[in-house]
Amino acid sequence: MSDASERHLRALELPVVDAARMLVGCTIAHGGCSGVIVETEAYHDSEPACHAFAGLTARTRPLFEAPGIAYVYRSYGIHALLNAVCEDEGVGAAVLIRALEPLEGLEEMRERRGLDRVEDLCSGPGKLTQALGIDLELNGSDLDGGPIAIEPAPPGWEEVEPVVGTRIGITKAAELPWRFCVPGSRSVSRPRL
DNA sequence: CATGGGATTGACT
DNA sequence: GTCAATCCCATGC
């Protein structure tokens, strides 16, 4: 965790808004499928849109653990949403991974999604977990050496400058500029920035 | 123990 | 633009 190739994981120790910005351009992989992160959002226990705002419960326990693990929860009874837990143990903070540009395992993603178009495979937080085969069993798993891997930006993605906007699909603290997207990417969810 | 609300998506008017 | 699907879990009786 000390050389430059681990900088993407050290980012999870930073304030969660900085971590959300730095994860854009990194890759995420699970079971032979991978993609470049093109959209993230930050969540922190100091604001009411974050699950951890309610305090430590059975559901939010992973959010308060040490940085570098996955927080996977079920949304609207249907979708699994993937977060990277950030900041110190005892602080409830995480980056929601909202969209990827597919890299490897395209055919397996197409089978899982039942769709062909590349830009439809991972262009939303529920879509990318379905495409990569990520489900609730991976809640709490390690992002360093575990089944889900966060890796450095691939060639051509190191210098990406994310654009900032407000978070999607929430009613509380909706004004915070805590959403980061790759400008122009076809795989960013709607509305695009 | 019963109820209600989502960090969404896809189908449909 | 509207709307239902579906389940985990927090809350309240």
PDB file of N, CA, C and O (backbone and C1' of nucleotides) in Angstrom, chain B residues 1-12:
ATOM      1  P    DC B   1     -43.118 -12.701  15.355  1.00  0.00           P
ATOM      2  O5'  DC B   1     -44.020 -11.558  14.778  1.00  0.00           O
ATOM      3  C5'  DC B   1     -45.376 -11.514  15.209  1.00  0.00           C
ATOM      4  C4'  DC B   1     -45.982 -10.186  14.815  1.00  0.00           C
ATOM      5  C3'  DC B   1     -45.966  -9.911  13.306  1.00  0.00           C
ATOM      6  O3'  DC B   1     -47.170  -9.266  12.962  1.00  0.00           O
ATOM      7  C1'  DC B   1     -44.876  -8.165  14.442  1.00  0.00           C
ATOM      8  P    DA B   2     -47.741  -9.444  11.429  1.00  0.00           P
ATOM      9  O5'  DA B   2     -47.992  -7.921  11.022  1.00  0.00           O
ATOM     10  C5'  DA B   2     -48.692  -7.066  11.904  1.00  0.00           C
ATOM     11  C4'  DA B   2     -48.635  -5.632  11.406  1.00  0.00           C
ATOM     12  C3'  DA B   2     -48.789  -5.469   9.892  1.00  0.00           C
ATOM     13  O3'  DA B   2     -49.568  -4.313   9.673  1.00  0.00           O
ATOM     14  C1'  DA B   2     -46.671  -4.615  10.573  1.00  0.00           C
ATOM     15  P    DT B   3     -50.006  -3.909   8.172  1.00  0.00           P
ATOM     16  O5'  DT B   3     -49.051  -2.650   7.914  1.00  0.00           O
ATOM     17  C5'  DT B   3     -48.936  -1.646   8.931  1.00  0.00           C
ATOM     18  C4'  DT B   3     -47.768  -0.740   8.600  1.00  0.00           C
ATOM     19  C3'  DT B   3     -47.693  -0.302   7.128  1.00  0.00           C
ATOM     20  O3'  DT B   3     -47.716   1.105   7.088  1.00  0.00           O
ATOM     21  C1'  DT B   3     -45.575  -0.970   7.917  1.00  0.00           C
ATOM     22  P    DG B   4     -48.158   1.856   5.717  1.00  0.00           P
ATOM     23  O5'  DG B   4     -46.835   2.669   5.360  1.00  0.00           O
ATOM     24  C5'  DG B   4     -46.066   3.281   6.403  1.00  0.00           C
ATOM     25  C4'  DG B   4     -44.681   3.603   5.886  1.00  0.00           C
ATOM     26  C3'  DG B   4     -44.635   3.991   4.401  1.00  0.00           C
ATOM     27  O3'  DG B   4     -43.702   5.030   4.241  1.00  0.00           O
ATOM     28  C1'  DG B   4     -43.185   2.195   4.781  1.00  0.00           C
ATOM     29  P    DG B   5     -43.889   6.081   3.035  1.00  0.00           P
ATOM     30  O5'  DG B   5     -42.360   6.383   2.754  1.00  0.00           O
ATOM     31  C5'  DG B   5     -41.451   6.423   3.850  1.00  0.00           C
ATOM     32  C4'  DG B   5     -40.077   5.963   3.413  1.00  0.00           C
ATOM     33  C3'  DG B   5     -39.672   6.372   1.989  1.00  0.00           C
ATOM     34  O3'  DG B   5     -38.321   6.767   2.015  1.00  0.00           O
ATOM     35  C1'  DG B   5     -39.457   4.059   2.211  1.00  0.00           C
ATOM     36  P    DG B   6     -37.741   7.961   1.092  1.00  0.00           P
ATOM     37  O5'  DG B   6     -37.965   7.326  -0.389  1.00  0.00           O
ATOM     38  C5'  DG B   6     -36.915   7.191  -1.305  1.00  0.00           C
ATOM     39  C4'  DG B   6     -35.751   6.447  -0.723  1.00  0.00           C
ATOM     40  C3'  DG B   6     -34.703   6.004  -1.733  1.00  0.00           C
ATOM     41  O3'  DG B   6     -33.478   5.771  -1.066  1.00  0.00           O
ATOM     42  C1'  DG B   6     -35.841   4.115  -0.946  1.00  0.00           C
ATOM     43  P    DA B   7     -32.157   6.466  -0.898  1.00  0.00           P
ATOM     44  O5'  DA B   7     -31.312   6.416  -2.248  1.00  0.00           O
ATOM     45  C5'  DA B   7     -31.409   7.452  -3.217  1.00  0.00           C
ATOM     46  C4'  DA B   7     -30.311   7.283  -4.249  1.00  0.00           C
ATOM     47  C3'  DA B   7     -30.196   5.874  -4.831  1.00  0.00           C
ATOM     48  O3'  DA B   7     -29.601   5.957  -6.120  1.00  0.00           O
ATOM     49  C1'  DA B   7     -28.266   6.342  -3.583  1.00  0.00           C
ATOM     50  P    DT B   8     -30.657   6.134  -7.373  1.00  0.00           P
ATOM     51  O5'  DT B   8     -31.254   4.651  -7.480  1.00  0.00           O
ATOM     52  C5'  DT B   8     -30.394   3.570  -7.767  1.00  0.00           C
ATOM     53  C4'  DT B   8     -30.992   2.690  -8.841  1.00  0.00           C
ATOM     54  C3'  DT B   8     -30.882   3.258 -10.257  1.00  0.00           C
ATOM     55  O3'  DT B   8     -30.172   2.322 -11.036  1.00  0.00           O
ATOM     56  C1'  DT B   8     -33.081   2.462  -9.816  1.00  0.00           C
ATOM     57  P    DT B   9     -29.762   2.592 -12.604  1.00  0.00           P
ATOM     58  O5'  DT B   9     -30.883   1.802 -13.402  1.00  0.00           O
ATOM     59  C5'  DT B   9     -31.057   0.424 -13.120  1.00  0.00           C
ATOM     60  C4'  DT B   9     -32.343  -0.076 -13.723  1.00  0.00           C
ATOM     61  C3'  DT B   9     -32.479   0.195 -15.224  1.00  0.00           C
ATOM     62  O3'  DT B   9     -32.453  -1.071 -15.865  1.00  0.00           O
ATOM     63  C1'  DT B   9     -34.502   0.645 -14.021  1.00  0.00           C
ATOM     64  P    DG B  10     -32.338  -1.191 -17.466  1.00  0.00           P
ATOM     65  O5'  DG B  10     -33.854  -1.382 -17.901  1.00  0.00           O
ATOM     66  C5'  DG B  10     -34.582  -2.445 -17.303  1.00  0.00           C
ATOM     67  C4'  DG B  10     -36.015  -2.363 -17.722  1.00  0.00           C
ATOM     68  C3'  DG B  10     -36.210  -2.096 -19.222  1.00  0.00           C
ATOM     69  O3'  DG B  10     -37.267  -2.921 -19.660  1.00  0.00           O
ATOM     70  C1'  DG B  10     -37.326  -0.436 -17.969  1.00  0.00           C
ATOM     71  P    DA B  11     -37.720  -3.068 -21.207  1.00  0.00           P
ATOM     72  O5'  DA B  11     -39.302  -2.898 -21.147  1.00  0.00           O
ATOM     73  C5'  DA B  11     -40.030  -3.315 -19.991  1.00  0.00           C
ATOM     74  C4'  DA B  11     -41.348  -2.590 -19.949  1.00  0.00           C
ATOM     75  C3'  DA B  11     -41.904  -2.264 -21.340  1.00  0.00           C
ATOM     76  O3'  DA B  11     -43.307  -2.488 -21.389  1.00  0.00           O
ATOM     77  C1'  DA B  11     -41.701  -0.285 -20.069  1.00  0.00           C
ATOM     78  P    DC B  12     -44.135  -2.360 -22.798  1.00  0.00           P
ATOM     79  O5'  DC B  12     -45.286  -1.316 -22.476  1.00  0.00           O
ATOM     80  C5'  DC B  12     -45.723  -1.078 -21.127  1.00  0.00           C
ATOM     81  C4'  DC B  12     -46.182   0.352 -20.995  1.00  0.00           C
ATOM     82  C3'  DC B  12     -46.837   0.906 -22.279  1.00  0.00           C
ATOM     83  O3'  DC B  12     -48.085   1.479 -21.967  1.00  0.00           O
ATOM     84  C1'  DC B  12     -45.256   2.421 -21.399  1.00  0.00           C
TER      85       DC B  12
END
